[in-house]
Coordinates of C-alpha atoms in Angstrom, one line a residue:
X1 CA 14.0 7.6 6.1
X2 CA 11.2 5.5 7.7
X3 CA 9.7 2.6 5.8
X4 CA 5.9 2.4 5.9
X5 CA 3.7 -0.3 4.5
X6 CA -0.1 -0.8 4.6
X7 CA -1.2 -4.1 6.0
X8 CA -2.8 -6.4 3.4
X9 CA -5.8 -7.1 5.6
X10 CA -6.6 -3.4 5.7
X11 CA -6.2 -3.1 2.0
X12 CA -8.6 -6.0 1.5
X13 CA -11.2 -4.3 3.8
X14 CA -10.7 -0.9 2.2
X15 CA -8.7 -1.0 -1.1
X16 CA -8.6 2.8 -1.4
X17 CA -6.4 3.1 1.7
X18 CA -3.3 5.2 1.1
X19 CA -0.9 7.3 3.2
X20 CA 1.0 10.5 2.3
X21 CA 4.3 10.8 4.1
X22 CA 6.5 13.8 5.0
X23 CA 9.8 13.3 7.0
X24 CA 11.7 16.4 7.8
X25 CA 14.0 18.2 10.2
X26 CA 12.5 21.0 12.3
X27 CA 12.9 23.3 15.3
X28 CA 9.5 23.2 17.0
X29 CA 8.3 26.6 18.1
X30 CA 5.4 27.6 20.3
X31 CA 3.4 29.6 17.7
X32 CA 3.5 31.1 14.2
X33 CA 1.3 34.2 14.1
X34 CA 1.1 34.2 10.3
X35 CA -0.3 30.7 10.4
X36 CA -3.0 31.6 12.8
X37 CA -4.0 34.7 10.8
X38 CA -4.4 32.4 7.7
X39 CA -6.4 29.8 9.7
X40 CA -8.8 32.4 11.1
X41 CA -9.2 34.4 7.9
X42 CA -9.3 31.7 5.2
X43 CA -9.4 28.1 6.5
X44 CA -12.1 28.4 9.1
X45 CA -14.4 30.1 6.5
X46 CA -13.8 27.2 4.0
X47 CA -14.5 24.7 6.7
X48 CA -17.8 26.4 7.6
X49 CA -18.7 26.6 3.9
X50 CA -18.1 22.9 3.5
X51 CA -20.4 22.2 6.5
X52 CA -23.1 24.3 4.9
X53 CA -22.7 22.8 1.5
X54 CA -22.5 19.1 2.5
X55 CA -23.3 18.6 6.2
X56 CA -20.3 17.3 8.2
X57 CA -20.8 13.6 7.5
X58 CA -20.8 14.1 3.7
X59 CA -17.8 16.4 3.3
X60 CA -15.6 14.7 0.7
X61 CA -12.8 12.7 2.4
X62 CA -14.7 12.7 5.7
X63 CA -17.5 10.7 4.0
X64 CA -15.1 8.1 2.7
X65 CA -13.2 7.9 6.0
X66 CA -16.5 7.2 7.8
X67 CA -17.3 4.4 5.3
X68 CA -13.8 2.9 5.9
X69 CA -14.3 2.9 9.6
X70 CA -17.5 0.9 9.2
X71 CA -15.7 -1.5 7.0
X72 CA -13.1 -1.9 9.8
X73 CA -15.8 -2.6 12.3
X74 CA -15.8 0.8 14.1
X75 CA -18.8 3.1 14.6
X76 CA -17.6 6.5 13.0
X77 CA -20.1 8.4 15.1
X78 CA -18.5 7.2 18.3
X79 CA -14.9 7.1 17.1
X80 CA -14.6 10.1 14.8
X81 CA -11.8 10.6 12.3
X82 CA -9.7 13.5 13.6
X83 CA -10.4 15.8 10.6
X84 CA -14.1 15.5 11.4
X85 CA -13.6 16.3 15.0
X86 CA -11.5 19.4 14.1
X87 CA -14.1 20.6 11.5
X88 CA -16.9 20.1 14.0
X89 CA -15.1 22.3 16.5
X90 CA -14.8 25.1 14.0
X91 CA -18.5 24.7 13.0
X92 CA -19.5 25.0 16.7
X93 CA -17.4 28.2 17.0
X94 CA -14.9 26.6 19.5
X95 CA -11.8 27.2 17.3
X96 CA -8.7 25.2 17.8
X97 CA -6.2 24.6 20.6
X98 CA -2.8 26.3 20.0
X99 CA -0.2 23.5 20.5
X100 CA 3.0 24.2 18.6
X101 CA 4.0 25.0 15.1
X102 CA 4.2 21.4 13.9
X103 CA 0.9 20.3 15.4
X104 CA -0.8 23.5 14.3
X105 CA 0.3 22.9 10.6
X106 CA -0.8 19.3 11.0
X107 CA -4.2 20.6 11.9
X108 CA -4.2 23.1 9.1
X109 CA -3.5 20.4 6.5
X110 CA -6.2 18.2 8.0
X111 CA -8.9 20.9 8.0
X112 CA -8.1 22.0 4.4
X113 CA -8.0 18.4 3.0
X114 CA -10.6 16.8 5.4
X115 CA -8.1 13.9 5.8
X116 CA -6.9 12.8 9.2
X117 CA -3.2 13.9 9.7
X118 CA -0.8 12.7 12.3
X119 CA 2.7 14.0 13.3
X120 CA 5.2 11.9 15.2
X121 CA 8.6 12.4 16.8
X122 CA 10.8 10.4 14.4
X123 CA 13.3 9.8 17.2
X124 CA 10.8 8.0 19.3
X125 CA 9.5 5.4 16.8
X126 CA 11.0 2.5 14.9
X127 CA 12.3 2.5 11.3
X128 CA 9.7 -0.1 10.1
X129 CA 6.1 1.1 10.4
X130 CA 2.8 -0.5 9.4
X131 CA -0.7 1.0 9.0
X132 CA -3.2 -1.7 10.0
X133 CA -6.5 -2.3 11.8
X134 CA -6.3 -2.2 15.6
X135 CA -6.4 -5.6 17.3
X136 CA -8.8 -7.0 19.9
X137 CA -8.2 -5.5 23.3
X138 CA -5.4 -3.2 22.0
X139 CA -5.1 0.1 23.8
X140 CA -2.7 3.0 24.3
X141 CA -2.4 6.1 26.4
X142 CA -3.9 9.0 24.4
X143 CA -2.6 12.5 24.3
X144 CA -4.2 14.2 27.2
X145 CA -6.5 11.2 27.7
X146 CA -6.7 7.9 29.5
X147 CA -6.2 4.5 27.8
X148 CA -7.9 4.5 24.4
X149 CA -9.4 1.3 22.9
X150 CA -8.0 1.1 19.4
X151 CA -9.4 -2.2 18.3
X152 CA -11.0 -1.8 14.9
X153 CA -9.4 1.7 14.4
X154 CA -6.9 2.4 11.6
X155 CA -3.6 2.3 13.5
X156 CA 0.0 3.2 12.9
X157 CA 2.4 0.8 14.6
X158 CA 6.1 -0.1 14.9
X159 CA 7.8 -3.1 16.5
X160 CA 6.9 -1.9 20.0
X161 CA 3.2 -1.6 19.2
X162 CA 0.7 1.1 18.2
X163 CA 1.8 4.7 18.0
X164 CA -1.3 6.5 16.7
X165 CA -4.5 6.3 14.8
X166 CA -6.5 8.5 12.4
X167 CA -8.8 9.2 15.4
X168 CA -6.4 10.0 18.3
X169 CA -2.6 9.6 18.7
X170 CA -0.6 8.2 21.7
X171 CA 1.6 10.0 24.0
X172 CA 4.7 8.0 23.0
X173 CA 5.6 9.9 19.9
X174 CA 3.8 13.2 20.5
X175 CA 5.4 16.4 19.2
X176 CA 7.1 18.5 21.9
X177 CA 9.7 21.2 21.8
X178 CA 12.4 18.5 21.9
X179 CA 11.5 16.9 18.6
X180 CA 14.2 17.5 16.0
X181 CA 12.9 15.2 13.2
X182 CA 9.2 14.6 12.5
X183 CA 7.1 12.2 10.4
X184 CA 3.8 13.7 9.3
X185 CA 1.3 11.3 7.7
X186 CA -1.9 12.0 5.8
X187 CA -4.3 9.2 6.1
X188 CA -6.5 8.8 2.9
X189 CA -9.4 6.4 2.4
X190 CA -10.6 8.1 -0.8
X191 CA -10.1 7.2 -4.5
X192 CA -9.8 10.8 -5.6
X193 CA -6.6 12.9 -6.2
X194 CA -7.0 15.1 -3.1
X195 CA -4.1 13.3 -1.4
X196 CA -1.8 14.4 -4.2
X197 CA -3.0 18.0 -3.8
X198 CA -2.7 17.8 0.0
X199 CA 1.0 16.6 -0.4
X200 CA 1.7 19.8 -2.5
X201 CA 0.2 22.4 -0.1
X202 CA 1.2 20.3 2.9
X203 CA 4.9 20.6 2.0
X204 CA 4.5 24.4 1.4
X205 CA 2.8 24.9 4.8
X206 CA 5.4 22.8 6.6
X207 CA 8.2 24.9 5.1
X208 CA 6.4 28.3 5.5
X209 CA 4.8 27.9 8.9
X210 CA 6.8 25.2 10.8
X211 CA 10.3 25.9 9.3
X212 CA 10.6 22.3 8.0
X213 CA 13.9 21.5 6.3
X214 CA 15.1 18.6 4.1
X215 CA 11.6 17.4 3.5
X216 CA 11.2 13.9 2.0
X217 CA 7.8 13.3 0.5
X218 CA 6.2 10.0 -0.7
X219 CA 2.9 8.2 -0.9
X220 CA 2.3 4.6 0.1

């Protein structure tokens, strides 16, 4: 099992920082039809209701994530937390990209919880991981993007450098059909108990829609 710690400087800047972790075996498939029916029938409606009730910036867990970004020195309107970006797409009627069963469940958990969620090929990252604030001039190649400036962003890293962030992940550990073991992380900057609830339904969704096996679950 991977070992993850939260950098003390990050905890000092935002004491509520926590990470929910799932590590599991999986056979990545192209699409789960049942998952997409659930997304389109139930989850998209809940996301639109949340936008109507709160406005996107004040949806619980997005609001706290934006505040944390400001504490880390990043403008949350220019560098949006990934859950906000997903919910904005739904609100604009653009829907979601179909990627694969792991990434699609990743997005489902993110939309329902309003937490950023990242999934990484466990075979392509180190055993010791740290969640920290991106350093000056630090960059990586984003998924489907050019080099992303990650200074000031909440960043997941191993001994080789940054792997992903709660805004946009790198290509290095992206989930493809070859991934046999996956680490899925829920990034929480809130003091509520929503992370615990997300861990419960997240495990259920990973098993039901992605066929995840031997799931290990813990919170840092």
